[in-house]
XYZ file of C-alpha atoms in Angstrom:
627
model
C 124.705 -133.891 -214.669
C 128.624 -133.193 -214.654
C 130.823 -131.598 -212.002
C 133.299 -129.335 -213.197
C 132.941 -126.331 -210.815
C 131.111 -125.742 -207.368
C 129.673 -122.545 -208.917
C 128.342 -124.459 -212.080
C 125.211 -127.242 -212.318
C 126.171 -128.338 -215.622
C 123.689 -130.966 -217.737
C 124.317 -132.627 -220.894
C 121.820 -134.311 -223.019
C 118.175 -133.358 -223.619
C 116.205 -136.141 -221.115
C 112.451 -135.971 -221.135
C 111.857 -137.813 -217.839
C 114.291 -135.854 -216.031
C 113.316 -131.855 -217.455
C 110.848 -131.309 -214.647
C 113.756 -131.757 -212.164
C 116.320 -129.828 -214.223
C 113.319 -127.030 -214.648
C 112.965 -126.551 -210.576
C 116.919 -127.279 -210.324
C 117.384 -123.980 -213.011
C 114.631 -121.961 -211.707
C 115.708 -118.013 -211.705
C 114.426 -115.524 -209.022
C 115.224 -112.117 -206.780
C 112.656 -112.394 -204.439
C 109.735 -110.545 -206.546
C 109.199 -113.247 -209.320
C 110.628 -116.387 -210.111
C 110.503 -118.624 -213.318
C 111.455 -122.275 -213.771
C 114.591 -123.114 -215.865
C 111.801 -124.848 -218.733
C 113.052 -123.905 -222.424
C 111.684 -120.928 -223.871
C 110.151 -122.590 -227.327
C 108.284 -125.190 -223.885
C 104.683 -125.533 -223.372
C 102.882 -127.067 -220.252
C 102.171 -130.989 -221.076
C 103.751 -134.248 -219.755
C 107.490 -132.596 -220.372
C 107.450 -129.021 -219.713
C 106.288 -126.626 -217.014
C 107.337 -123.169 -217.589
C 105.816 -121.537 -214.337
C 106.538 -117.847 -213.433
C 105.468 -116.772 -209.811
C 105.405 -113.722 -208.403
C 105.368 -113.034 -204.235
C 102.775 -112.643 -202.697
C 100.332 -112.991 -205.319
C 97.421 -115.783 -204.625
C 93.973 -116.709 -205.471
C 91.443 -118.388 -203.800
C 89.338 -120.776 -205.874
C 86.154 -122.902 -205.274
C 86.146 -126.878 -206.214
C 83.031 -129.126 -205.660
C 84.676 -132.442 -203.707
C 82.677 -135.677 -203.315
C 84.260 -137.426 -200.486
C 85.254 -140.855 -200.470
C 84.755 -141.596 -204.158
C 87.878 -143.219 -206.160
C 88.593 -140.561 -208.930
C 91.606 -142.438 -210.648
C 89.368 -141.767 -213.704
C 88.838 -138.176 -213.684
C 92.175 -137.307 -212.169
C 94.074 -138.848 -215.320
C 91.129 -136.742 -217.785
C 92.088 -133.621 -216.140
C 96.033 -134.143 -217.065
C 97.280 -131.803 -219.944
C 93.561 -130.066 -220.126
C 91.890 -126.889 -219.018
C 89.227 -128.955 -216.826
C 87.574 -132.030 -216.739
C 85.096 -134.181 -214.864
C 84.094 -132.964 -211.439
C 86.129 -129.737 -211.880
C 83.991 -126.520 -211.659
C 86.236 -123.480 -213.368
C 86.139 -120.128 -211.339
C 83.387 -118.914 -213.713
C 81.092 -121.507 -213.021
C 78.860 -121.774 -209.954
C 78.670 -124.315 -207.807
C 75.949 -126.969 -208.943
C 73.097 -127.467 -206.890
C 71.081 -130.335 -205.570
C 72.663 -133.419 -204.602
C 75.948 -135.239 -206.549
C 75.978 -137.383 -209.045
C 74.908 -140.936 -207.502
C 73.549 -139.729 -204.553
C 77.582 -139.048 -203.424
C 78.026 -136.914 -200.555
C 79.868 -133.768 -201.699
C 81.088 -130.092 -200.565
C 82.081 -127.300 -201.700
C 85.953 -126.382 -200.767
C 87.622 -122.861 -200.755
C 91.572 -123.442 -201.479
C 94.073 -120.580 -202.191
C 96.930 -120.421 -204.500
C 99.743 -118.844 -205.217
C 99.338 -117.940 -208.734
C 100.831 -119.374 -211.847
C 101.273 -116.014 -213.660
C 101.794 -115.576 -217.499
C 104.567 -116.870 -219.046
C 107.243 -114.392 -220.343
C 109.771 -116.910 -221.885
C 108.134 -118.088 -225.397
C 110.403 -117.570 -227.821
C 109.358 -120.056 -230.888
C 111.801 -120.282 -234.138
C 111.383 -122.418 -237.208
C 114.334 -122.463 -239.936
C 113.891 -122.680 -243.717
C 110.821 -120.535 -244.347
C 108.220 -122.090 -246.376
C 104.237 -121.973 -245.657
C 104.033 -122.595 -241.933
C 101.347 -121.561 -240.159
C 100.907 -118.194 -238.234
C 98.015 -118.338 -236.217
C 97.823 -118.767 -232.620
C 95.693 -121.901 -232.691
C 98.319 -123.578 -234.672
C 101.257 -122.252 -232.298
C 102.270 -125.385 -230.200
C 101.151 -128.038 -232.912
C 104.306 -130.302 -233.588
C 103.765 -130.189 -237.140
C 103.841 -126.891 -237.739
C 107.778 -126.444 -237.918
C 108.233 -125.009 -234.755
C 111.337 -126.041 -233.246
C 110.666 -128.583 -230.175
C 113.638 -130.101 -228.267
C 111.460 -133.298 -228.054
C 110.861 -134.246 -231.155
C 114.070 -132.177 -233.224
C 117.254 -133.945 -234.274
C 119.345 -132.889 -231.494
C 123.083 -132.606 -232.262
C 124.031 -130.941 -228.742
C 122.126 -129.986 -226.205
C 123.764 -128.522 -222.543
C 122.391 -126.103 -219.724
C 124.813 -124.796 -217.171
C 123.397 -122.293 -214.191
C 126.255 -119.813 -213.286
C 125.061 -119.640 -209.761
C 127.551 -116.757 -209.287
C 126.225 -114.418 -212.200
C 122.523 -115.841 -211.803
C 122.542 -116.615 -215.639
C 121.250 -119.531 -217.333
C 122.598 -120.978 -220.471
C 121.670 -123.229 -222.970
C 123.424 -124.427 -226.129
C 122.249 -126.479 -228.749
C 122.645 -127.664 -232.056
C 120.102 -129.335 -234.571
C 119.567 -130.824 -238.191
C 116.308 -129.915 -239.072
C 113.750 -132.049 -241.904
C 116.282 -130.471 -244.721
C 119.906 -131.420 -243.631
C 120.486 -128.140 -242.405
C 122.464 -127.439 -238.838
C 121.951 -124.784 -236.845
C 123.561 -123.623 -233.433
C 120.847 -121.861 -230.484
C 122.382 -120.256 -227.415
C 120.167 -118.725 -225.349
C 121.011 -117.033 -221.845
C 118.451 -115.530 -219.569
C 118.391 -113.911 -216.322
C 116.015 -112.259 -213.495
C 117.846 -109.349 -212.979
C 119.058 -108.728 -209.428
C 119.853 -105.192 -209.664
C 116.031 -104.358 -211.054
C 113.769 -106.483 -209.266
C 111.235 -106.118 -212.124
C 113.113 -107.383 -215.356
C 113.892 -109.855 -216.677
C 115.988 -110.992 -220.070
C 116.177 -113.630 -222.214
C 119.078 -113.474 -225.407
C 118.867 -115.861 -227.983
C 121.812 -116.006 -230.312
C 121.452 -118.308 -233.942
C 124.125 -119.338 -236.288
C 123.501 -121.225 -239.500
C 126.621 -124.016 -240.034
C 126.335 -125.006 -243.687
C 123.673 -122.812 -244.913
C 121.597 -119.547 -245.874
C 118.590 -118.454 -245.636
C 115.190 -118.003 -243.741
C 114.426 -117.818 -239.789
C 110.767 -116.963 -238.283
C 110.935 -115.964 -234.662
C 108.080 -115.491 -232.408
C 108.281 -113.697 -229.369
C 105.144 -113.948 -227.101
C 103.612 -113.664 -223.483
C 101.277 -116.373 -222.814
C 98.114 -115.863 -220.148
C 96.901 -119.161 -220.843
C 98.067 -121.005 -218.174
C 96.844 -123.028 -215.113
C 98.069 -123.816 -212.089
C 98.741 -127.844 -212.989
C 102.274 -128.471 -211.205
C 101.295 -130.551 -208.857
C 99.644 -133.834 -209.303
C 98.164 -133.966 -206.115
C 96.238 -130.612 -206.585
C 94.699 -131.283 -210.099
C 91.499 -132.241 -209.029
C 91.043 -128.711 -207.709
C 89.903 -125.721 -210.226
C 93.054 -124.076 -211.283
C 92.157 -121.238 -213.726
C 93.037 -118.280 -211.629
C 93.519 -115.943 -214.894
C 90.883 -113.991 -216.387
C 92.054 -112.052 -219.925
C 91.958 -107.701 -219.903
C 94.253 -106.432 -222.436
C 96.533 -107.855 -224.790
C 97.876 -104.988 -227.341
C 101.043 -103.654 -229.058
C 102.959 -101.009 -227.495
C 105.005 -99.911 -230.774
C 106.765 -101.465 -233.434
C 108.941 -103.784 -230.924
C 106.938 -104.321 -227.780
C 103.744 -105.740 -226.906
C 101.899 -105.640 -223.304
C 100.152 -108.645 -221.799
C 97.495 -107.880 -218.608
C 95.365 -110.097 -216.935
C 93.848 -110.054 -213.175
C 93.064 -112.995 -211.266
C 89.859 -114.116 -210.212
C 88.852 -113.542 -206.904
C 91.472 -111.393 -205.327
C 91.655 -109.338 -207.773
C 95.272 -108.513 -208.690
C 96.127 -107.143 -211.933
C 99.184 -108.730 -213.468
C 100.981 -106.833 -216.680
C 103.494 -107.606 -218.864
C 106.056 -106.432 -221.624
C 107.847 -107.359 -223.844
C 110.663 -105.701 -225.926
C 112.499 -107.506 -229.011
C 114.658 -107.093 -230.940
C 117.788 -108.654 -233.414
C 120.913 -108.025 -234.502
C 123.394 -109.279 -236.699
C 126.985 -109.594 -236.929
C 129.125 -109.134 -233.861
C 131.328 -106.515 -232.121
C 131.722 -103.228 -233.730
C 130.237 -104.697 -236.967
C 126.989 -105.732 -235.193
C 123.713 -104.187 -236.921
C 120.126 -103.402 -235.759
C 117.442 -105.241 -237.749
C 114.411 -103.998 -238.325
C 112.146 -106.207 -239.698
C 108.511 -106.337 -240.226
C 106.185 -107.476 -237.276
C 103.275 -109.267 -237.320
C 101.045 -108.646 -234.000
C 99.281 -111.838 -233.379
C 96.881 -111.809 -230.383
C 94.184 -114.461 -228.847
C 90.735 -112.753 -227.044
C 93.250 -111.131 -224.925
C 94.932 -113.721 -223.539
C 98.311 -114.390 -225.612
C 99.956 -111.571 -227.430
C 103.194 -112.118 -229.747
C 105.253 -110.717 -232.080
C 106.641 -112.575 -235.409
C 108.878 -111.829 -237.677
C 111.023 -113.256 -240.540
C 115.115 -112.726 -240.367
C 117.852 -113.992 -242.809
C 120.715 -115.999 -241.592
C 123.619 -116.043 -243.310
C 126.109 -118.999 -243.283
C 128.320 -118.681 -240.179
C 127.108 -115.019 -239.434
C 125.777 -114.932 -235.540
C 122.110 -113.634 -235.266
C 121.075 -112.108 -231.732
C 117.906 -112.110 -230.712
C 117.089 -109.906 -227.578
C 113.720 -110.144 -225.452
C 113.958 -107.675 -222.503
C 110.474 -108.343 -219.859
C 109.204 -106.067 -217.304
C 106.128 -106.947 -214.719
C 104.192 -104.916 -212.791
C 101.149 -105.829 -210.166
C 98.621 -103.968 -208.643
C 100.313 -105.202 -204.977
C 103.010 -102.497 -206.295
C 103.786 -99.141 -204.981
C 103.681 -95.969 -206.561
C 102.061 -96.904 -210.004
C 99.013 -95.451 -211.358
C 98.287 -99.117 -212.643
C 100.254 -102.194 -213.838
C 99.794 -101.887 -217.958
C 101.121 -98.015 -216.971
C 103.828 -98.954 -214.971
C 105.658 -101.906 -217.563
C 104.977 -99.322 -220.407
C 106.981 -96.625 -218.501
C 109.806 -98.903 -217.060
C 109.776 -100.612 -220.653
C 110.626 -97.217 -222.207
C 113.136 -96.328 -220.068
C 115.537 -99.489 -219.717
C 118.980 -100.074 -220.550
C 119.906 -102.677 -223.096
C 120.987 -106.240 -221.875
C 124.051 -105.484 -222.172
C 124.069 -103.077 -219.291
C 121.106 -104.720 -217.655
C 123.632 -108.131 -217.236
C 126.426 -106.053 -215.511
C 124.686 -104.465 -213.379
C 122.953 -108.118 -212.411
C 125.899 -109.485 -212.192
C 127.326 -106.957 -209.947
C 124.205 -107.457 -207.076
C 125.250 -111.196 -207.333
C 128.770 -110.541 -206.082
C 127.615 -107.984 -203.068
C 125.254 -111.082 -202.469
C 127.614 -113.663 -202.818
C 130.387 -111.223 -200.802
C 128.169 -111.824 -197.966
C 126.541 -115.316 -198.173
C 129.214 -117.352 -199.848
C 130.547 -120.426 -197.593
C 134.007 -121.796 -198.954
C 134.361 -125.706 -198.199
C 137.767 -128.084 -198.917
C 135.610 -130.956 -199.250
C 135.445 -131.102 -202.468
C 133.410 -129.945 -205.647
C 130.380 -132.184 -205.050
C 129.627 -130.588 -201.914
C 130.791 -127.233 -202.710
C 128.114 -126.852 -205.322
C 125.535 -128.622 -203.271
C 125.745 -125.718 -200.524
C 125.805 -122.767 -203.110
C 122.966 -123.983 -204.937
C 121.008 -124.116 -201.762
C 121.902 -120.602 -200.475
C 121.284 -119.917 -204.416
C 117.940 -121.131 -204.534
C 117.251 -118.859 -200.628
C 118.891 -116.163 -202.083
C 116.706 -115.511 -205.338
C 113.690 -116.250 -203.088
C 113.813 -113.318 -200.602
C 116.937 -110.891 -201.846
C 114.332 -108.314 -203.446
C 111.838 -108.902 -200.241
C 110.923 -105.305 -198.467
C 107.939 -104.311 -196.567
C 106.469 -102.696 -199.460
C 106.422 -106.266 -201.159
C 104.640 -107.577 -198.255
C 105.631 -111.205 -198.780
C 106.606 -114.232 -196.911
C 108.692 -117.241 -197.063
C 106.908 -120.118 -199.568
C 107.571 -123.728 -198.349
C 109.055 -124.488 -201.813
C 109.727 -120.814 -202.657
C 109.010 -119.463 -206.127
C 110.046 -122.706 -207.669
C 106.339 -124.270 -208.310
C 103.724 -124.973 -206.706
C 104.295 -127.423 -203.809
C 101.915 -126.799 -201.051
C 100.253 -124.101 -203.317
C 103.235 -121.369 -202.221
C 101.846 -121.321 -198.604
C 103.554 -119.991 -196.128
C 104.921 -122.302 -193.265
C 107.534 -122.280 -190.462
C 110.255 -123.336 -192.986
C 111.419 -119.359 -192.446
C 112.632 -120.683 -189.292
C 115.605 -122.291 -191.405
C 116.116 -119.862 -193.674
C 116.187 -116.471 -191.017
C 119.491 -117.407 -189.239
C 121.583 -117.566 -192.547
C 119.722 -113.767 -193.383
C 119.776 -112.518 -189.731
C 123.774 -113.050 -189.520
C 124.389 -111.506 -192.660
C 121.352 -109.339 -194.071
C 119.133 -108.545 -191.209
C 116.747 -106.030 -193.041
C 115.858 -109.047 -195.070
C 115.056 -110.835 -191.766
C 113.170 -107.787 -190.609
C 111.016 -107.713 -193.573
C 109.946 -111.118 -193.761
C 109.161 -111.192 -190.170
C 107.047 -107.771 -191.153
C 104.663 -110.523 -193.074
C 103.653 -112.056 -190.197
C 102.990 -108.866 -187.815
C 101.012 -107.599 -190.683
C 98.886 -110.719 -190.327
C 98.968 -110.431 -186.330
C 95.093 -109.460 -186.237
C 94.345 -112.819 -188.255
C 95.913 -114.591 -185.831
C 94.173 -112.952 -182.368
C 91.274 -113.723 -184.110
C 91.641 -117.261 -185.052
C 92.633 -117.525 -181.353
C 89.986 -115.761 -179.648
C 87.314 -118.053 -182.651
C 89.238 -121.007 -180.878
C 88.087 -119.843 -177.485
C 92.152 -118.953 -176.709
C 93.685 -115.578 -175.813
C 96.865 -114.148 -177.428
C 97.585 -115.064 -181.168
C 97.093 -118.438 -183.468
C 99.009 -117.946 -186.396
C 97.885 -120.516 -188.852
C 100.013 -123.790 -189.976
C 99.380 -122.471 -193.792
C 99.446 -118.803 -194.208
C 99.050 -116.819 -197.623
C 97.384 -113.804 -198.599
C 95.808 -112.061 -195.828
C 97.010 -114.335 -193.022
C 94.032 -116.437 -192.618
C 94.196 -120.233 -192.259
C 94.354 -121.618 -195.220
C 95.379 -125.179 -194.280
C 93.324 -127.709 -195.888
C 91.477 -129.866 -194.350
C 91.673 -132.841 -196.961
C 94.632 -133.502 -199.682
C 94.021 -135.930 -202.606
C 96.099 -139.500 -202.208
C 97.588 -140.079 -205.836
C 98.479 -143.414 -204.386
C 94.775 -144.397 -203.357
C 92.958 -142.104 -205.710
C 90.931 -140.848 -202.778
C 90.593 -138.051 -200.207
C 91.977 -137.968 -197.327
C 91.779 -135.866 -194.674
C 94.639 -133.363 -193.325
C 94.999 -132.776 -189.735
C 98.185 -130.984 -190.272
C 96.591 -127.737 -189.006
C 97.109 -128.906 -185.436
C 100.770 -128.095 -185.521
C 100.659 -124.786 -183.223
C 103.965 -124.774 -183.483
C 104.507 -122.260 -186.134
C 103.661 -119.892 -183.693
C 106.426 -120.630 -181.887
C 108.885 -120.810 -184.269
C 107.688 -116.962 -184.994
C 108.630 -115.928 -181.580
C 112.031 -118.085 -181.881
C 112.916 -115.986 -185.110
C 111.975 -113.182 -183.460
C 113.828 -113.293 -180.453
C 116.632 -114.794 -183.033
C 116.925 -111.636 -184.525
C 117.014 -109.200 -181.493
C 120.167 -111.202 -180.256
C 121.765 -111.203 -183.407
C 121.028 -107.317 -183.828
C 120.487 -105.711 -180.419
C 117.369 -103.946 -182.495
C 115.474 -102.849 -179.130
C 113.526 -100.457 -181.787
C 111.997 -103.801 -183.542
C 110.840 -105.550 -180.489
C 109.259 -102.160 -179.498
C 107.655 -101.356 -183.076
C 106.740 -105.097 -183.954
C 109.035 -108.242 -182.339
C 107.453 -107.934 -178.615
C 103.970 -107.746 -179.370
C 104.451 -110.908 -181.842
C 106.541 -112.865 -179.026
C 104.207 -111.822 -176.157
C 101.011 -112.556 -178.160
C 102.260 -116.253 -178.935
C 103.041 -116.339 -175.329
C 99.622 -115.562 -174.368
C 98.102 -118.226 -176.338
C 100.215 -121.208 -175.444
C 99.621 -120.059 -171.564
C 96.011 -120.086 -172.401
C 96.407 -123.579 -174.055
C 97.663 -125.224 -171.023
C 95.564 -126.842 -168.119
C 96.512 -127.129 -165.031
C 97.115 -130.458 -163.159
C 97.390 -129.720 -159.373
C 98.007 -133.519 -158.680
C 101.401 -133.379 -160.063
C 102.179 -129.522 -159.849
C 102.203 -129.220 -163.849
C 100.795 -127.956 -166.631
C 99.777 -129.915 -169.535
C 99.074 -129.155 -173.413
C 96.600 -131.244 -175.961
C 95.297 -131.371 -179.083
C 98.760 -130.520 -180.800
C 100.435 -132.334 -183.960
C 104.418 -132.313 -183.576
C 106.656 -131.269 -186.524
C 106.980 -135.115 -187.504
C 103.408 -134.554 -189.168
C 102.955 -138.204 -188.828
C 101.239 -138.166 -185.224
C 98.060 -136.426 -185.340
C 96.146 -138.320 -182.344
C 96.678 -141.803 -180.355
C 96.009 -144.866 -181.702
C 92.503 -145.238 -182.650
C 91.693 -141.419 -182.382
C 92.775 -139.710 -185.506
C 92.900 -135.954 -185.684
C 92.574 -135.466 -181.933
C 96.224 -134.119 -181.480
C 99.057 -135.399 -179.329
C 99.001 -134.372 -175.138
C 102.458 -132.921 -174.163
C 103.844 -133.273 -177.455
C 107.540 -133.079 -176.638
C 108.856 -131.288 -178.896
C 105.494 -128.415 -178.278
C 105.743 -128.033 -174.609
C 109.944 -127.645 -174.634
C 109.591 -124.789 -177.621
C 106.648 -123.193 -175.795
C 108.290 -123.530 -171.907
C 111.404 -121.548 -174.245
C 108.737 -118.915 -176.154
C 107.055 -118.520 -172.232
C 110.522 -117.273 -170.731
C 111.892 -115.221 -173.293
C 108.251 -113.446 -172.925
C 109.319 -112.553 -169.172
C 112.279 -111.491 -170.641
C 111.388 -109.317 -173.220
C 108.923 -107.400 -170.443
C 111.646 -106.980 -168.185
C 114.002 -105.579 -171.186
C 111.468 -102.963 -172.141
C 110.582 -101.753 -168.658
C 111.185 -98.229 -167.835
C 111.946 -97.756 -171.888
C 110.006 -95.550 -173.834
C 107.003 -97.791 -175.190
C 103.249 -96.768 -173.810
C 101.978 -97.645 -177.255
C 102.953 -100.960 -176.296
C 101.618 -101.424 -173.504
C 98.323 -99.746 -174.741
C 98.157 -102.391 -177.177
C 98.656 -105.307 -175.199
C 97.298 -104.278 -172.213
C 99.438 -106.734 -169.446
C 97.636 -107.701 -166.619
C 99.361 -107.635 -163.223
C 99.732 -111.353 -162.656
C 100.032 -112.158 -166.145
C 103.955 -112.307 -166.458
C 104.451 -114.009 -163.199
C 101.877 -116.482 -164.684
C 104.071 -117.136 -167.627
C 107.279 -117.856 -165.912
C 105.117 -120.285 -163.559
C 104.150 -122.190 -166.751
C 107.314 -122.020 -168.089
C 108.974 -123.925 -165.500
C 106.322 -126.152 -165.095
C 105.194 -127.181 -168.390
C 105.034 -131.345 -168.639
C 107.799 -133.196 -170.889
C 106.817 -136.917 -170.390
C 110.557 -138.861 -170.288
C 110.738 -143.319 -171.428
C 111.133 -145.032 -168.496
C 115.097 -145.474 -170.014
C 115.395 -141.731 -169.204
């Protein structure tokens, strides 16, 4: 990586062990999808991961878990392959009568956010000749596809324009007859239409003529593999429903996942010119429609390159899910859109033109130089292209690792408490939306209190699609080859970070509306449940909390007592003594305002506000004897 510009990550050299990194690093987004920065000729294996995630879109899955045994073995079969020893795919029941060896085993549920086909293929092989067209034989690296692995790479550079949200890559390679041939590609996720996205692809030949096969495909046939951790769980979440051509340039792609059910569809237009400027010509040439039992769908076709004459190759995308409003269906919707959009041309300006109202508001100029220049505007980048096309229609939350992979399979967490102050300041409907996720989800969480024995609301440590906990309750140790299990669900604490944002944004807005509509019933539900957690000590006149995990996530119990939680956690009881008088607060700034349905909803009891600013004050924080 170079450092030429703060607005520019700039990498030279193709480097095998680092393209994982430079794949998260390059990752493109607006909030409705995301895809890592992986090369578009990529496949998934020990290099490559070209992921494309859309919000909001998960699948729960079964997997059969035998606890305590060492699975070094079948965790390094499963690498690189659709399953593998002691993985059950989502079409296969769960096996009955008692594990191999007399193990003990379970069955665990574990939800996903979904590793959605990938739009990006765009294979090319130079010099013509007898090379294979079938789909079985499309990622075999004999079969003259170009691979950046195993080419004879001349050049090879990436740069991320973090202002326009484009990605470029330029290369140049000798292929197995001498020849040398420059590849630029640039792709974006467009901004300005939250449903596109565009990959160009421009070839030159440098000291030669003739013959270049392109293949332009959407790929179903994918996994959710990213994380090591997590592939000892069953990770097909796809199942195949129509793969067909749309006309002579397009081709649609629609699958639905497994067990929630959402359909997933996708285009694809392409096409090529040659020449440049106002000499630039339309090719048409012949397709051939290649398809696999509904599960990969491509178009190929043969072009001729002439020495030093630029061919442009242009792949527009559009995706639709059933999650979507007003569409009859997804395959309808990406036809429609498909039909109707502009050409890249005007699709990039009109990008590029959201970036700059984005970056208008967001950017932060520093004088301390370029290294940490860039460092902050990839970071608001990276927040930006996670939540900028969020709207309460999308229904989404804030992923721990956004829509970059799939760390902590795209759950939701309390990171949003990090990420709402830089939106609230600056683009509080975005704030309001996200925090709509959560309210939406508020009858999960009274329930998982009142199943707890608590009043008021327990919103879960790991949230995804409907707003039950999803936490697990064991995570595989690479390091041990074992499971292990995860207490992490004792950190209440999200809860209160929910009421923090919430009261967050009232101050920052003055929205009395919100707190009335959604923001007081959130804060004064959270309220109820800590007061509820709390027991009384009349010895010392305070009020004590246990059972809780801090936000260090190391601490889940005293020594000797694992999984039992902390009592009086300090950083718990301080947050909740805060979330406890803003509660008062928020009653006494709605009284005498106009908000029965409120009120009807929560149904305050007369001493139940006094109670809270008792507790409040009260609440233990246990000091070192040094102070």
């Amino acid at each position: 990586m170079y450092e030429t510009d703060p607005w520019v990550l700039c990498f030279d050299g193709f480097d095998p062990a680092a393209e994982g990194h430079r794949e998260a690093l390059c990752t493109l987004g607006n909030g409705y999808w995301g895809t890592r920065g992986a090369a578009p000729e990529a496949r998934t294996d020990a290099v490559h991961y070209p992921g494309t995630y859309l919000a909001g879109v998960y699948n729960p899955l079964s997997t059969e878990v035998h606890v305590g045994e060492a699975v070094g073995d079948v965790l390094s079969d499963t690498l690189g392959t659709a399953g593998g020893p002691g993985i059950r795919t989502p079409f296969e029941p769960p096996a009955e009568g008692p594990a191999p060896g007399g193990r003990a085993a379970h069955v665990r549920n574990d939800e996903h956010m979904v590793n959605a086909p990938n739009w990006l293929p765009l294979w090319f092989r130079t010099g013509g000749g007898p090379g294979s067209s079938s789909v079985g034989d499309f990622s075999a690296p004999d079969s003259g596809w170009f691979h950046p692995e195993s080419a004879e790479l001349l050049e090879y550079r990436q740069e991320l324009d973090l202002r326009r949200g484009l990605l470029t890559r330029v290369l140049r390679y000798r292929d197995t007859r001498g020849h040398v041939t420059r590849v630029q590609s640039r792709r974006f996720v467009s901004q300005a239409s939250p449903h596109v996205a565009v990959l160009e692809t421009t070839f030159t030949a440098e000291d030669w003529s003739g013959p270049l096969t392109v293949r332009s495909a959407i790929d179903g046939r994918v996994a959710n593999r990213n994380v090591a951790a997590d592939r000892l769980l069953a990770h097909l979440h796809l199942m195949p429903r129509t793969a067909r051509e749309l006309n002579e340039d397009s081709v649609l792609l629609e699958v639905e996942t497994t067990r929630s059910g959402i359909h997933i569809a996708m285009a694809a237009r392409t096409r090529a010119y040659a020449g440049t400027g106002a000499g630039q010509v339309r090719l048409e040439p012949a397709r051939r429609f290649l398809t696999d039992s509904s599960r990969w769908v491509a178009h190929e076709f043969d072009l001729a390159l002439e020495r030093g004459v630029p061919l442009r190759v242009e792949k527009v995308v559009v995706v639709s899910t059933s999650r979507d409003r007003a569409v009859v269906s997804a395959p309808t919707a990406v036809a429609t859109w498909l039909a109707r959009i502009d050409e890249p041309a005007s699709l990039l300006a009109a990008h590029e033109r959201e970036w700059q109202i984005l970056w208008d508001e967001f950017a932060v100029h520093l004088h301390s130089g370029a290294h940490q220049s860039l460092a902050l505007n990839l970071n608001t980048f990276h927040v930006l292209q996670t939540v900028a096309a969020v709207d309460a229609d999308l229904d989404a939350g804030v992923p721990a690792r956004g829509l970059h992979g799939e760390g902590y399979r795209g759950h939701v967490f309390w990171d949003e408490v990090f990420v709402y102050p830089i939106l609230t300041l600056r683009r509080p409907d975005l704030s309001r939306a996200l925090l709509g996720y959560r309210y939406r989800r508020l009858g999960e969480a009274r329930a998982a209190a009142r199943a707890a024995g608590h009043e008021g609301a327990r919103f879960p440590w790991q949230s995804g699609i409907d707003g039950r906990d999803v936490t697990p309750t064991e995570l595989f140790n690479p390091r041990t080859n074992r499971w292990m299990p995860d207490h992490s669900g004792l950190q209440h604490h999200v809860g209160l970070a929910l009421a923090y944002s919430v009261w967050g944004y009232y101050q920052a807005t003055g929205d009395v509306d919100y707190l009335i509509e959604q923001g007081a019933e959130l804060l004064l539900e959270i309220a109820r449940l800590f007061a509820s957690l709390t027991e009384y000590d009349e010895t010392d006149d305070r009020y004590d909390i246990g059972g809780t995990m801090g936000p260090d996530e190391f601490h889940d119990g005293l020594p000797g007592h694992p999984g039992e939680g902390l009592r009086n956690n300090a950083y718990t009881n301080i947050f909740a003594a805060w979330v406890l008088r803003r509660a008062v607060d928020t009653v006494a700034l709605l009284e005498g305002r106009s908000c029965r349905p409120l009120w009807n909803r929560l149904r305050l009891r007369p001493d139940e506000v006094d109670t809270w600013e008792t507790i409040g004050r009260r609440l233990r924080v246990p000091f070192h004897s040094d102070g």
